[in-house]
């Protein structure tokens, strides 16, 4: 009978189980520490092996080709999938260029890309970088959005994985001595360029229509600072990101422009939202009667070249800034090749993606070994003498691009079709036309 | 390949998601509350932990930067390494408090939503989550769209990243174990049987004199609290959070985990979370093996994840581990099955053992033929 | 100060119409088959992309809106039927609960979404055009101005959308097929013993719903744009419209669509002009409206607090 | 040859066998009452004939053709009408639509004409032909259910407790109607009933089902109500007979 009572009333309470869990945890912990340490030993061993291998490689001389893998974390799906998928093509172009250059110079090194989708999500970016790092990769190009870069920062710093983001522009990531390198100029300069451009074009009372994310928020703030110091008045209006359509926002914008009697709209957007906003603005009489200015986000979308939107752009004389060194032969060559490959102009930050891959490749070569810290140090050296598709890539102490020149772009009609054109440049604080 | 690193990172993620799926299982599996706002309570926990630990560190060091500013992120890099005991204390403190903060939020949300009736409870909580997310996006003190970064890792003082991650994994595992044991105890208690009775028939439970809305609210308190703990762990693990992490699709992912593993079964919740997080993490191996396919390998990866969810449901529509019939309240009524006593079971086992021993002896007796 | 502009009203009309068009098939398919279909978004996207791709590849033939709409209708219908045959039917045969069906639809949504991504990536490589963000070619060839609305694709979608809704009503309430659908949604067992094959009714329902969803996708692409993600960002609003209608009646669903659209546009406009509420609060308003509607006037008899039973459980036996 | 025949039928739900070893034959033009206490398996028997319940063993024939294992809608199209006890109308359809539906997809039936003739039989529901079925009273619902089962001109009509919950007067009216129908529409009826007296009055033959098995089959005028009720309570009447 005593067994019976034991069945109905479980004798073990919570405490013994917790204790058991604790003991199991301890055992697991010991085991894990052992594993970690043994993996360290094995890492040392493999380091030794590597050295032997390099020695052997040196002895065997030029017969073997060494292959380095560069990790890439791009938003192939999710909100930024449009640019992400085009960047993929750009990255492959850069890789081919890099490899063929190395082959031409008879360097027995080749590079390989592993592209992992991060879904434009912070947590997926972290798992993407972790997956790459666990496969022994030390350099990752990407992720795209600042929120994603922040999510991978802690892991990258601790494990010495170099993150090279081609498009993160958030001012809260200008952190010295970390493993984040950003090959794109701070928006502070571009905002200044855009503000000066708008002011020079006669705008005094503008509505800044910006996306409600880190990019838009920072850009609008910088723009407002510069524009007010010049003597203009800027009204900031933000719109939600990730919406499938912006017709309502445009309607609101129109009524606001009418209400405050603004003479220009400054649009700070990405490509899909920007093109959509312009597509709706063309039907609005108020918005067709003021000037428009734009950041680089919408540059390169095919939609802007469609006759109806292009006519609108001509009518409101839309001018935009974009980070590129004007009449840069490397960029012109790059853009032409990209167009022949895909049939369209390079998307936003394409040149930065291209340069990021090339820079990473050269930094690995200079470092001579596949190690995050060494590549990081080499990266600064390589970047200080590198002139690429996006111009001079010199980095400052925070690992961000130091100088960035900007082109002034618009859409104009050439032989009956519409094309993007750079009609001026912004360099060292002044605008030069032509 | 770094197998240890992979396991550590996967198990950490698995533990966080398991806590979520166990909490959802308590609500949806055992009590029949279709909570589609899991992400909201997850987010509340994460933001609470981030805000408290960041401001605690800033305050203790006499700094007064805004929480999301660059200066905070930079100074946190050094501050978090200075005092191990403080880091761990703040971590434990926020994780425990996150339970109550999220739990109270869940309890409060339940008040109006339960009055609506269960059919629309799911969408009501989902809307609440979205409202919260959009609000946080526009709420500057917690960073707005910048989010919060530089959240001090509790083991930041450990130099070796592998050991650091391993310690964190251990902590999440221990918390998961506590949650698991707690919910197992909970659902097998008399209270758990009331929960199941509510799931099976609310009106009947009402007629039995159970205060159904109150019990539902209490379950939501516990479930949301557990989600809050998971959120706090996520915040410390990632070191940065922003409102857009806590989108409704995250909730659906947790639902898929629970359904896949089998509703009303905590083991199933673990299994579901394990399978989906493992698929997400391990399928990246495809990216390394298959390059230059005509279709991007990432798309194939996600397609396989979707297919596997459908396939496993087709294979076992009741989930991989269906609800244990013996512990089910309803089943006992229908089948009128007597639980087998220990004595009987032992007798049966000893009979079996004797049989096999005899067989072995026979085998030897036959000369091993 | 002018609180509401004409543009805002037109947007409300149009977006309300689109929400209704997307919500109606969701409601119908839920009523008849008891599947809360997350893969609905994929159907919408499939429709939009079939029209976009065909009109870009064969501009001569498919630049006609109607041809493109018909092509999209059949594409969406086929995908929906295949999804039903390979997933939902099999699960129903195993007597899976509606929650399981919902999660299965989540699975097929993930699968279809990335299938669409794959197809787009291949096609855009072949035709050398960006399809991740595209508008159909016929958008530029439309010319029809109506009621002073200058945007021709808006005019088209308004006229076609309203006629489609009318057509749906006719099908649902006047034809014998519609009656059979309603019978199955009322009581599938009784429908069977009255000699209605529930399987053929369900297949036809998916045909209709898939096609309608696809057509709403084409309308969206005509006015806005097509991307593999656009329907995902719409789905919550569409669900909200359904829920306001209690996922029960078509008329209430349409009302729901317009209520949500009104909150997003007219209410937004008023609040923006009155108290300067940020435009980024627009999605906030739609969910707030949904919450208020649910709490104040619970749809479809969900009122009265607790003694209201979960409608999920399908009555299996009526002995 | 009997019109409808069940041979050695064992049926139930899922794993549960509710009726066992049933042999039943229905001849043309007769009314067969199936009587039995609650839970005897009367409704399950009808469901088994109709392919709704699960058949473990045995076969069902209609006009000599086997219909075992056919889907309910196929059985309905072969010529069996069924009015279940509860949930027997489509509440969100109008009365007319309820009737129309049953004739849906049936060849050679003029729905309009049939409906008029059915309405002649059931003037009570003709008055409410445009109303939703959910607004009907219990008796009207039963009539509608019967009408719905009849409109497709079935050979056999299965009625599952049509008088449950009706007042005595309504019961009489309804059962009188059943008798009329048999003559007028030339249909055979299996009537499951609880009201023993009325059932004996109405039917030609009677079968008594207790605990899932037939304990008696015979002409209804050979039995009295008391004898039937004795059988309900399990007395071994079978040996006597």
PDB file of C-alpha atoms in Angstrom, chain D residues 6 8-13 17-24 32-49 160-161 190-194 196 200 205-218 223 227-235 237-238:
ATOM      1  CA  UNK D   6     -28.658  -3.205 -44.112  1.00  0.00           C
ATOM      2  CA  UNK D   8     -24.993  -7.262 -40.394  1.00  0.00           C
ATOM      3  CA  UNK D   9     -24.157  -3.599 -39.892  1.00  0.00           C
ATOM      4  CA  UNK D  10     -21.736  -2.556 -37.139  1.00  0.00           C
ATOM      5  CA  UNK D  11     -21.074   1.154 -36.931  1.00  0.00           C
ATOM      6  CA  UNK D  12     -20.001   3.967 -34.622  1.00  0.00           C
ATOM      7  CA  UNK D  13     -17.592   6.885 -34.292  1.00  0.00           C
ATOM      8  CA  UNK D  17     -18.848   0.704 -31.870  1.00  0.00           C
ATOM      9  CA  UNK D  18     -22.366   1.904 -31.119  1.00  0.00           C
ATOM     10  CA  UNK D  19     -24.674  -0.324 -33.147  1.00  0.00           C
ATOM     11  CA  UNK D  20     -23.803  -3.955 -33.686  1.00  0.00           C
ATOM     12  CA  UNK D  21     -24.993  -6.587 -36.130  1.00  0.00           C
ATOM     13  CA  UNK D  22     -27.989  -4.747 -37.448  1.00  0.00           C
ATOM     14  CA  UNK D  23     -30.118  -6.437 -40.106  1.00  0.00           C
ATOM     15  CA  UNK D  24     -32.775  -4.168 -41.466  1.00  0.00           C
ATOM     16  CA  UNK D  32     -40.668   1.622 -40.504  1.00  0.00           C
ATOM     17  CA  UNK D  33     -40.413   2.975 -36.996  1.00  0.00           C
ATOM     18  CA  UNK D  34     -37.184   2.510 -35.140  1.00  0.00           C
ATOM     19  CA  UNK D  35     -37.903   2.778 -31.429  1.00  0.00           C
ATOM     20  CA  UNK D  36     -35.548   2.675 -28.533  1.00  0.00           C
ATOM     21  CA  UNK D  37     -34.508   4.368 -25.341  1.00  0.00           C
ATOM     22  CA  UNK D  38     -32.042   7.235 -25.274  1.00  0.00           C
ATOM     23  CA  UNK D  39     -28.555   6.227 -26.319  1.00  0.00           C
ATOM     24  CA  UNK D  40     -29.678   3.070 -28.039  1.00  0.00           C
ATOM     25  CA  UNK D  41     -27.954   4.125 -31.243  1.00  0.00           C
ATOM     26  CA  UNK D  42     -30.952   5.135 -33.321  1.00  0.00           C
ATOM     27  CA  UNK D  43     -29.362   8.226 -34.795  1.00  0.00           C
ATOM     28  CA  UNK D  44     -26.106   6.373 -35.307  1.00  0.00           C
ATOM     29  CA  UNK D  45     -27.957   3.795 -37.347  1.00  0.00           C
ATOM     30  CA  UNK D  46     -29.337   6.477 -39.652  1.00  0.00           C
ATOM     31  CA  UNK D  47     -25.926   8.123 -39.848  1.00  0.00           C
ATOM     32  CA  UNK D  48     -24.366   4.812 -40.759  1.00  0.00           C
ATOM     33  CA  UNK D  49     -26.832   4.300 -43.582  1.00  0.00           C
ATOM     34  CA  UNK D 160     -34.651  11.415 -37.023  1.00  0.00           C
ATOM     35  CA  UNK D 161     -37.070  12.228 -34.196  1.00  0.00           C
ATOM     36  CA  UNK D 190     -37.624   5.131 -41.714  1.00  0.00           C
ATOM     37  CA  UNK D 191     -38.939   7.007 -38.709  1.00  0.00           C
ATOM     38  CA  UNK D 192     -36.933   7.237 -35.534  1.00  0.00           C
ATOM     39  CA  UNK D 193     -39.315   8.123 -32.760  1.00  0.00           C
ATOM     40  CA  UNK D 194     -39.493   8.430 -29.018  1.00  0.00           C
ATOM     41  CA  UNK D 196     -44.141   5.088 -28.819  1.00  0.00           C
ATOM     42  CA  UNK D 200     -47.108   2.646 -33.492  1.00  0.00           C
ATOM     43  CA  UNK D 205     -43.661  -1.966 -39.126  1.00  0.00           C
ATOM     44  CA  UNK D 206     -41.563  -1.412 -36.071  1.00  0.00           C
ATOM     45  CA  UNK D 207     -38.032  -2.273 -35.051  1.00  0.00           C
ATOM     46  CA  UNK D 208     -36.826  -1.887 -31.500  1.00  0.00           C
ATOM     47  CA  UNK D 209     -33.275  -1.003 -30.801  1.00  0.00           C
ATOM     48  CA  UNK D 210     -31.842  -1.477 -27.323  1.00  0.00           C
ATOM     49  CA  UNK D 211     -28.150  -1.148 -26.470  1.00  0.00           C
ATOM     50  CA  UNK D 212     -27.121  -1.066 -30.081  1.00  0.00           C
ATOM     51  CA  UNK D 213     -28.931  -4.243 -31.146  1.00  0.00           C
ATOM     52  CA  UNK D 214     -32.346  -4.994 -32.519  1.00  0.00           C
ATOM     53  CA  UNK D 215     -34.408  -6.832 -29.952  1.00  0.00           C
ATOM     54  CA  UNK D 216     -37.584  -6.952 -31.998  1.00  0.00           C
ATOM     55  CA  UNK D 217     -38.781  -6.476 -35.536  1.00  0.00           C
ATOM     56  CA  UNK D 218     -42.373  -6.935 -36.610  1.00  0.00           C
ATOM     57  CA  UNK D 223     -47.481  -4.695 -30.307  1.00  0.00           C
ATOM     58  CA  UNK D 227     -44.784  -4.335 -24.406  1.00  0.00           C
ATOM     59  CA  UNK D 228     -42.497  -1.911 -26.156  1.00  0.00           C
ATOM     60  CA  UNK D 229     -41.665  -0.167 -22.936  1.00  0.00           C
ATOM     61  CA  UNK D 230     -40.890  -3.450 -21.278  1.00  0.00           C
ATOM     62  CA  UNK D 231     -38.409  -4.120 -24.004  1.00  0.00           C
ATOM     63  CA  UNK D 232     -36.890  -0.714 -23.377  1.00  0.00           C
ATOM     64  CA  UNK D 233     -36.214  -1.715 -19.816  1.00  0.00           C
ATOM     65  CA  UNK D 234     -34.423  -4.827 -20.926  1.00  0.00           C
ATOM     66  CA  UNK D 235     -36.905  -7.624 -20.218  1.00  0.00           C
ATOM     67  CA  UNK D 237     -39.370 -10.344 -24.515  1.00  0.00           C
ATOM     68  CA  UNK D 238     -37.611 -11.874 -27.447  1.00  0.00           C
TER      69      UNK D 238
END
